[in-house]
mmCIF file of C-alpha atoms in Angstrom:
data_model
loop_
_atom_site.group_PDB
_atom_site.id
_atom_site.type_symbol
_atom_site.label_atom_id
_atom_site.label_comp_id
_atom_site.label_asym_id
_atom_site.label_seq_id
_atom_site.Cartn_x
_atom_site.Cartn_y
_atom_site.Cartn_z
ATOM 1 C CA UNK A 119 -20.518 6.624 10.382
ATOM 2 C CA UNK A 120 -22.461 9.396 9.090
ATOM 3 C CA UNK A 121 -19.179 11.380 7.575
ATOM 4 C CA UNK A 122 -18.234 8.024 6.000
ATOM 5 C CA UNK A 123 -21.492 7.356 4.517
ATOM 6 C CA UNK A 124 -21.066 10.647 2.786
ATOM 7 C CA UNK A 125 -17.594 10.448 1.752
ATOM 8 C CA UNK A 126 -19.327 7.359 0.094
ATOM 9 C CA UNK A 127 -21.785 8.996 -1.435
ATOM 10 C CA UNK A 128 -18.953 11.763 -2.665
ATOM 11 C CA UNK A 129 -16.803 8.638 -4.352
ATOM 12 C CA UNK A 130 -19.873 7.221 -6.102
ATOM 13 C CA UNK A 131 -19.254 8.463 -9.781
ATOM 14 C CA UNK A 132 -15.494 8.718 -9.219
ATOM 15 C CA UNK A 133 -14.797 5.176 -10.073
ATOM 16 C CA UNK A 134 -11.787 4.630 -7.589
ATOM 17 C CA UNK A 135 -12.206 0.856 -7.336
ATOM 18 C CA UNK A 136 -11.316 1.075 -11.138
ATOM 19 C CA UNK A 137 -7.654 2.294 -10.341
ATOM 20 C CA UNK A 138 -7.664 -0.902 -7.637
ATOM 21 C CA UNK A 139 -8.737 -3.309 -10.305
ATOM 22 C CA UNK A 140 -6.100 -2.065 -13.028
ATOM 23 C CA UNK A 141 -3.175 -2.702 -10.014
ATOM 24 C CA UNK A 142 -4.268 -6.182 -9.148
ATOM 25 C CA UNK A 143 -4.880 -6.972 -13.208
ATOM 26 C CA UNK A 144 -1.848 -5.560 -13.932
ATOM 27 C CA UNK A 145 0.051 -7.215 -11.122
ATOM 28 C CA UNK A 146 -1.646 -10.501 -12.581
ATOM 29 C CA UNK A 147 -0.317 -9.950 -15.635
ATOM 30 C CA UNK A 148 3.153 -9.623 -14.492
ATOM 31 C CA UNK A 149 3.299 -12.612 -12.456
ATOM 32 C CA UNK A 150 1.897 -14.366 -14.628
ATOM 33 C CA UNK A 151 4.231 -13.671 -17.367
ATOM 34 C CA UNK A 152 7.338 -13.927 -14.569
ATOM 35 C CA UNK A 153 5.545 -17.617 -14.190
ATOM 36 C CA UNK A 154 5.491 -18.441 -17.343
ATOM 37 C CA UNK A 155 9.027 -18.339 -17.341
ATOM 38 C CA UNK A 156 9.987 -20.040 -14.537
ATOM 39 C CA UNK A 157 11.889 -23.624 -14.316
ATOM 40 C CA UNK A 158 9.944 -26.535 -13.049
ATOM 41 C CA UNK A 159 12.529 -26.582 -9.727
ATOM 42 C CA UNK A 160 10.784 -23.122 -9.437
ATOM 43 C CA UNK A 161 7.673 -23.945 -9.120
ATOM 44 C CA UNK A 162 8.326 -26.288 -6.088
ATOM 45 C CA UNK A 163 8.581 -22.965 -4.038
ATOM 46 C CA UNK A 164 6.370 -20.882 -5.789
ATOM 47 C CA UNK A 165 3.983 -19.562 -3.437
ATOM 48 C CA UNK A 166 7.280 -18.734 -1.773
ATOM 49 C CA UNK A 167 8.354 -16.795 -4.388
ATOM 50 C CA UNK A 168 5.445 -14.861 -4.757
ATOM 51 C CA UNK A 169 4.902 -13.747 -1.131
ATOM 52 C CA UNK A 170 8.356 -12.694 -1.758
ATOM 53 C CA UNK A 171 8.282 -10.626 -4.569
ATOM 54 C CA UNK A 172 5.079 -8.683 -4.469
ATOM 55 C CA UNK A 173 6.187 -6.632 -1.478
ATOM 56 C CA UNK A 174 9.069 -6.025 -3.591
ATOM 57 C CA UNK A 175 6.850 -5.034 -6.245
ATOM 58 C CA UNK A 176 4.676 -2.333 -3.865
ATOM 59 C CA UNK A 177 7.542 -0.594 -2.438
ATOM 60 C CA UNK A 178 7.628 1.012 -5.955
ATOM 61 C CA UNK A 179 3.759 0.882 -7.121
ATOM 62 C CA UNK A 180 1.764 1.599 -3.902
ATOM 63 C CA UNK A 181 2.997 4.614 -3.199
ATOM 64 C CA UNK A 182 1.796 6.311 -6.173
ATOM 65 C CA UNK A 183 -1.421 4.558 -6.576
ATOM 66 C CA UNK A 184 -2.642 5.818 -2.910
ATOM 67 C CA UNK A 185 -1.118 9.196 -3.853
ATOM 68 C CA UNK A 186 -3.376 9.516 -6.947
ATOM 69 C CA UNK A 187 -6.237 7.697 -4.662
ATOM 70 C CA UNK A 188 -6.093 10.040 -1.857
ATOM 71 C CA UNK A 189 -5.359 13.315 -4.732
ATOM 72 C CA UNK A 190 -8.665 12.593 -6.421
ATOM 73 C CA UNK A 191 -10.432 12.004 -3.276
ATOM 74 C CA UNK A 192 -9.562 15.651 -1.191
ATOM 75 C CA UNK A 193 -9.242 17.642 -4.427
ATOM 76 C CA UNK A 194 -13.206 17.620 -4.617
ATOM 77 C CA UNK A 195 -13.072 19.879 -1.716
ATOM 78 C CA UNK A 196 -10.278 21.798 -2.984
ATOM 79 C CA UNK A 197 -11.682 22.841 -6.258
ATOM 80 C CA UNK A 198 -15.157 23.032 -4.656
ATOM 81 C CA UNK A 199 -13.803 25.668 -1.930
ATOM 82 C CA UNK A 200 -15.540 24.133 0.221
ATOM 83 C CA UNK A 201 -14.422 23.634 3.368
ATOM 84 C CA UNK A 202 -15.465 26.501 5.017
ATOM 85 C CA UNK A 203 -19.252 25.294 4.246
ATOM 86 C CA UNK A 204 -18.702 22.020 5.151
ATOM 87 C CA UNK A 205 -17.384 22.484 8.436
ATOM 88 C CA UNK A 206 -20.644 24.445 9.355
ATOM 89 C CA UNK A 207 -22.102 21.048 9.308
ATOM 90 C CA UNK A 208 -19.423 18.913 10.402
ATOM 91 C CA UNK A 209 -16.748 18.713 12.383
ATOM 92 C CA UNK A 210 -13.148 18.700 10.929
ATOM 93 C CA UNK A 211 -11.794 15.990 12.621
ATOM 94 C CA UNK A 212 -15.018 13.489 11.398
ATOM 95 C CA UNK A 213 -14.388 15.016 7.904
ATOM 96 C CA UNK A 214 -10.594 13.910 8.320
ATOM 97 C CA UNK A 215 -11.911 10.689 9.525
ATOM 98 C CA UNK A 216 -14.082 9.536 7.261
ATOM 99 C CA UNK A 217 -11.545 9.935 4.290
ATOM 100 C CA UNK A 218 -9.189 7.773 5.883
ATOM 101 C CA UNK A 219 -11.582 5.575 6.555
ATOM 102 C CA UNK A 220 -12.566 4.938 2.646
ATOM 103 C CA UNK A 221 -9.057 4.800 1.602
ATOM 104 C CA UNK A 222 -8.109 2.354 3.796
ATOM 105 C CA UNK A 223 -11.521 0.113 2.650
ATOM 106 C CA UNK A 224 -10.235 0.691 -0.911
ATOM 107 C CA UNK A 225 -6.253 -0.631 0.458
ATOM 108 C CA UNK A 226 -7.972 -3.162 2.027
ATOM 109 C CA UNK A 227 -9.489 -4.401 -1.157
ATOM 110 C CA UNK A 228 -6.560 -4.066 -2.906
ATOM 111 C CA UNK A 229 -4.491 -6.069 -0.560
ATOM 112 C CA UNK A 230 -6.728 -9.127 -0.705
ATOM 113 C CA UNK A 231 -7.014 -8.777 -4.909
ATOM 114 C CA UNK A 232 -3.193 -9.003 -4.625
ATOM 115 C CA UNK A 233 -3.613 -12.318 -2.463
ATOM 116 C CA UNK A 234 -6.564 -13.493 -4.698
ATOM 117 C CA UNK A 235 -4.160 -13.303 -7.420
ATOM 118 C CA UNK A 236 -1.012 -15.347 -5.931
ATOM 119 C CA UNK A 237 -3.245 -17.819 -5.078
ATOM 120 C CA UNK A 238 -5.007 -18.067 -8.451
ATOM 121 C CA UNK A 239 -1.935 -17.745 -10.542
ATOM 122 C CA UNK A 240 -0.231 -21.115 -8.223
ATOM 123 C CA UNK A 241 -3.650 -22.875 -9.113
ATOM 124 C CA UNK A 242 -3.274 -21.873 -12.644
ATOM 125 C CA UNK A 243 0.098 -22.989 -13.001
ATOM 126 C CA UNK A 244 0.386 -25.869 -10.701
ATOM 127 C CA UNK A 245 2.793 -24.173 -7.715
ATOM 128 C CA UNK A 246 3.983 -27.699 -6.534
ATOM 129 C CA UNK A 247 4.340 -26.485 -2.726
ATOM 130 C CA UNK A 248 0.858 -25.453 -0.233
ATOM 131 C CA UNK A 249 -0.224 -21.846 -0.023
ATOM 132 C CA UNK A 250 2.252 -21.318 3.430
ATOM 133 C CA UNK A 251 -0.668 -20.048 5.806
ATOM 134 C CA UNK A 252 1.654 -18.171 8.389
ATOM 135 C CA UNK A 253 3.554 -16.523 5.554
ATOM 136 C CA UNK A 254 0.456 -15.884 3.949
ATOM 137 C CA UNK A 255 -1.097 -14.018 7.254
ATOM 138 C CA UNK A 256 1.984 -11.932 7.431
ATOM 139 C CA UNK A 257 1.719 -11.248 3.822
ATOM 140 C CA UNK A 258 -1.897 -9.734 3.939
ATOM 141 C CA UNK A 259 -1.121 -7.864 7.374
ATOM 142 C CA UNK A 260 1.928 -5.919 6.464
ATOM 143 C CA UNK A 261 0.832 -4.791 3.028
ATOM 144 C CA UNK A 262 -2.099 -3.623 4.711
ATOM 145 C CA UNK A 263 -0.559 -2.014 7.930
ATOM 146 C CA UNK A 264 1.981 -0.338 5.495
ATOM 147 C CA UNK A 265 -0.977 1.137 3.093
ATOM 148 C CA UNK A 266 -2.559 2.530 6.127
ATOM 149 C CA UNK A 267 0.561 4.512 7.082
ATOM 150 C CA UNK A 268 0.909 5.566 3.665
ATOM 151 C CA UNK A 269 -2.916 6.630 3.338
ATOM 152 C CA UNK A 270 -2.423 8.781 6.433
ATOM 153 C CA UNK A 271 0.721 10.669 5.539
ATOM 154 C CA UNK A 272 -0.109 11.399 1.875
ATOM 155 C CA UNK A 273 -3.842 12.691 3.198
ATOM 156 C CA UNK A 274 -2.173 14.669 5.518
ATOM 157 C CA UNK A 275 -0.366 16.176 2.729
ATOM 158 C CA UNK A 276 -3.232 16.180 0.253
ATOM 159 C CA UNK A 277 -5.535 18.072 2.510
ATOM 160 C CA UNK A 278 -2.582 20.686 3.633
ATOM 161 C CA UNK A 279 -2.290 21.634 0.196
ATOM 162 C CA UNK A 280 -5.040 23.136 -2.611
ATOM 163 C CA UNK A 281 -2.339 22.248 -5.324
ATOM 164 C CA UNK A 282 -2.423 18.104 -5.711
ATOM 165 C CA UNK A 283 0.653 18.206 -7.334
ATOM 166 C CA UNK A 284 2.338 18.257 -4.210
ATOM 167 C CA UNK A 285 0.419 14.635 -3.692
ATOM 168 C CA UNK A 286 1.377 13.425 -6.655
ATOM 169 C CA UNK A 287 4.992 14.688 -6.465
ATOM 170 C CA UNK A 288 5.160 12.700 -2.843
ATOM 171 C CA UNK A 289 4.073 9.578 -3.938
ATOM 172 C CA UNK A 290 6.276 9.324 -7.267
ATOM 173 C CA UNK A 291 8.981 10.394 -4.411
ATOM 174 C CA UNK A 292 8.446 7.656 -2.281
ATOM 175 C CA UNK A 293 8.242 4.981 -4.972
ATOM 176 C CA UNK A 294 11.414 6.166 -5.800
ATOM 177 C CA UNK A 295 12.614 5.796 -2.077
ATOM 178 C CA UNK A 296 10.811 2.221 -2.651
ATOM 179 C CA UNK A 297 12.864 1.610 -5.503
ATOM 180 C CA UNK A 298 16.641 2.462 -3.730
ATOM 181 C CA UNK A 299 15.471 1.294 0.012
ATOM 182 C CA UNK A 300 16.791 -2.478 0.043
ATOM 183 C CA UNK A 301 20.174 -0.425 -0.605
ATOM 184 C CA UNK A 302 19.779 1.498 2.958
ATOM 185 C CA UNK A 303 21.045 0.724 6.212
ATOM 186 C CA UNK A 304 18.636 -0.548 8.519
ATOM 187 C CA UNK A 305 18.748 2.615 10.922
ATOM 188 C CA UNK A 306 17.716 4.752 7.180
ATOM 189 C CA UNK A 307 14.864 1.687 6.346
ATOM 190 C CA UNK A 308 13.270 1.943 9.881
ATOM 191 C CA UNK A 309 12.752 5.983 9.006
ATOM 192 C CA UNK A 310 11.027 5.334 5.488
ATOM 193 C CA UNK A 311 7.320 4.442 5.583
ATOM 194 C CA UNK A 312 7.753 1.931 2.603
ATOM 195 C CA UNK A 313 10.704 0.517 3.347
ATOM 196 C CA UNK A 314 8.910 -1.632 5.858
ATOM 197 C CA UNK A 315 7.181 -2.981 2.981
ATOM 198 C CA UNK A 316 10.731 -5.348 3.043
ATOM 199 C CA UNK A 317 11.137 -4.623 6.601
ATOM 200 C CA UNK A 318 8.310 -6.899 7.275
ATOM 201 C CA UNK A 319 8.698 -10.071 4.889
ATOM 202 C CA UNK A 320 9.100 -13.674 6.360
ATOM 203 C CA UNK A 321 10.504 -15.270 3.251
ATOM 204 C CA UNK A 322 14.643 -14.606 2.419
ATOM 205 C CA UNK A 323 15.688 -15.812 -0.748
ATOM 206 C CA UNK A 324 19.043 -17.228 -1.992
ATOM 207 C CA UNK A 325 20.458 -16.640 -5.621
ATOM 208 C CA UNK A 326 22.465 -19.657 -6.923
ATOM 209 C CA UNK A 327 24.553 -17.959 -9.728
ATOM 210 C CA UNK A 328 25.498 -21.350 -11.054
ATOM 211 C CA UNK A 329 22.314 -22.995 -11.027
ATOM 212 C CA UNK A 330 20.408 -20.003 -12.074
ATOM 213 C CA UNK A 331 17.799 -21.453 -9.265
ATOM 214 C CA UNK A 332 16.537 -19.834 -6.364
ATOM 215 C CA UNK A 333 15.880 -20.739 -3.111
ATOM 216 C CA UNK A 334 13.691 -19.208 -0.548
ATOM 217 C CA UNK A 335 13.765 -19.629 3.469
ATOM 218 C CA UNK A 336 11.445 -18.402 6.089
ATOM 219 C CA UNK A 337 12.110 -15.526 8.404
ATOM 220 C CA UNK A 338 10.820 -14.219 11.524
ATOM 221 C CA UNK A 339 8.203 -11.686 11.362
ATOM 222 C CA UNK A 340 9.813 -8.181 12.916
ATOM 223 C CA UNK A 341 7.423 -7.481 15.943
ATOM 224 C CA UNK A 342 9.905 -4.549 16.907
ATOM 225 C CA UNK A 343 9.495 -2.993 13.353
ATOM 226 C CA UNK A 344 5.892 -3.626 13.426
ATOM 227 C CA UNK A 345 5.531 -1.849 16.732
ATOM 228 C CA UNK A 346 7.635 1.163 15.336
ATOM 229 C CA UNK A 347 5.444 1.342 11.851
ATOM 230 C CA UNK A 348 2.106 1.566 14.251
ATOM 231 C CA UNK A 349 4.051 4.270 16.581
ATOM 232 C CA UNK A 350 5.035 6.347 13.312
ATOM 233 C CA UNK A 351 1.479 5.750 11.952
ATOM 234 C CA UNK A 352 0.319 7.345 15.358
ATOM 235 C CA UNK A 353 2.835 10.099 14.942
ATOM 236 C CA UNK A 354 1.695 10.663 11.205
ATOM 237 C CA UNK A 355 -1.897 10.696 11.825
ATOM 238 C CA UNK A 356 -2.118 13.176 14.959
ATOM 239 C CA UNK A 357 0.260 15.498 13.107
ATOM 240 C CA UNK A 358 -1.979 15.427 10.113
ATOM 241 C CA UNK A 359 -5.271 15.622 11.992
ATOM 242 C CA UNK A 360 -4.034 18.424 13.621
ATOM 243 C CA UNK A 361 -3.004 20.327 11.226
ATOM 244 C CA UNK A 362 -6.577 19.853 9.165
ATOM 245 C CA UNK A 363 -8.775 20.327 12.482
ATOM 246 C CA UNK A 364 -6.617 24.101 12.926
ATOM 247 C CA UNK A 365 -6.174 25.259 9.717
ATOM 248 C CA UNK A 366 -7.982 28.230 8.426
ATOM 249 C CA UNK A 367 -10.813 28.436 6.085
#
């Protein structure tokens, strides 16, 4: 608690909850505009729609948000040089810690802005169906289990490496990967951290080419993949601890 109260103290003037803010605005926006749009047989299935979409949506954007997050937030030590200093006082692994730690606080604000926001929009525009509570759940649980397993593999990366370019240049890779993933095979999606972003939705959707209209259906939530995205977080973590706790300063 004492490492994380400091990391706190680091992140005061750095104004990360700003770059939170501008995804769930700009996410707003979007929907709201998509909304806008949308035929009145739409909006029976709204919240549907949403819950679908969004993970959709952070396949692409969350990847590069938490790799400029994390960036900012290790490159203070970077520039600083000091490491060596700081591990007189502290040990590595609490340093390695309590950076995690704040990330995942700031994730875990950002996942609840994005559910804040579906919910708000379907008031706003008068989503004729209820707020689906078990869809919901899974909603909020998977974009936050997958934004922890992203936190810990791009810190691991960010604190290997004095140049955050590499950071950056991971993140804008794994968007990318977010962008082409529903085109995998599922052996390929179970290997890429955000493909579970998909991997992990309840809600299937069918496209009615004549109609234009679509409709959505519940699914199962993936227990197996769930278990598998926890063991690779594991994996991910331990490799990345390790590597910070024995590296030399």
């Amino acid at each position: 608690m004492l490492a994380f109260r400091l990391e706190m103290k680091k992140a005061r003037h750095m104004r990360y909850w700003l770059m939170a803010l501008a995804l769930a605005t700009g996410q707003g926006l979007w929907f709201s505009w998509v909304v806008s749009k949308s035929q009145a047989e739409q909006l029976r299935q709204g919240y549907m729609g949403a819950l679908q979409q969004f993970p959709v949506i952070n396949t692409i954007v969350m990847p590069v948000l938490i790799a400029v997050l994390v960036s900012r937030m290790c490159d203070m030590e970077h520039c600083g040089h000091t490491f060596k200093q700081l591990f007189t006082m502290q040990r590595p692994a609490a340093l390695f810690n309590a950076k995690l730690a704040l990330c995942v606080v700031y994730v875990a604000a950002i996942t609840v802005m994005q559910g804040a926001v579906i919910l708000l929009a379907g008031h706003m525009r008068g989503f004729l169906d209820a707020p689906p509570t078990r869809h919901f759940a899974c909603f909020l649980l998977s974009q936050f289990s997958v934004g922890l397993l992203l936190v810990a593999l791009l810190q691991g990366i960010a604190l290997r490496f004095h140049n955050q370019f590499v950071t950056l240049a991971a993140g804008l890779v794994l968007g990318f990967l977010g962008l082409m993933c529903g085109f995998f095979p599922p052996v390929v999606q179970r290997l890429t951290p955000v493909a579970y972003y998909l991997r992990l939705e309840t809600i299937g959707y069918i496209w009615d080419e004549t109609s234009r209209i679509t409709t959505y259906f519940s699914l199962p939530f993936s227990w197996a993949d769930y278990a598998l995205l926890w063991a690779m977080l594991g994996a991910v973590y331990a490799l990345g601890r390790k590597s910070f706790v024995n590296r030399e300063v």
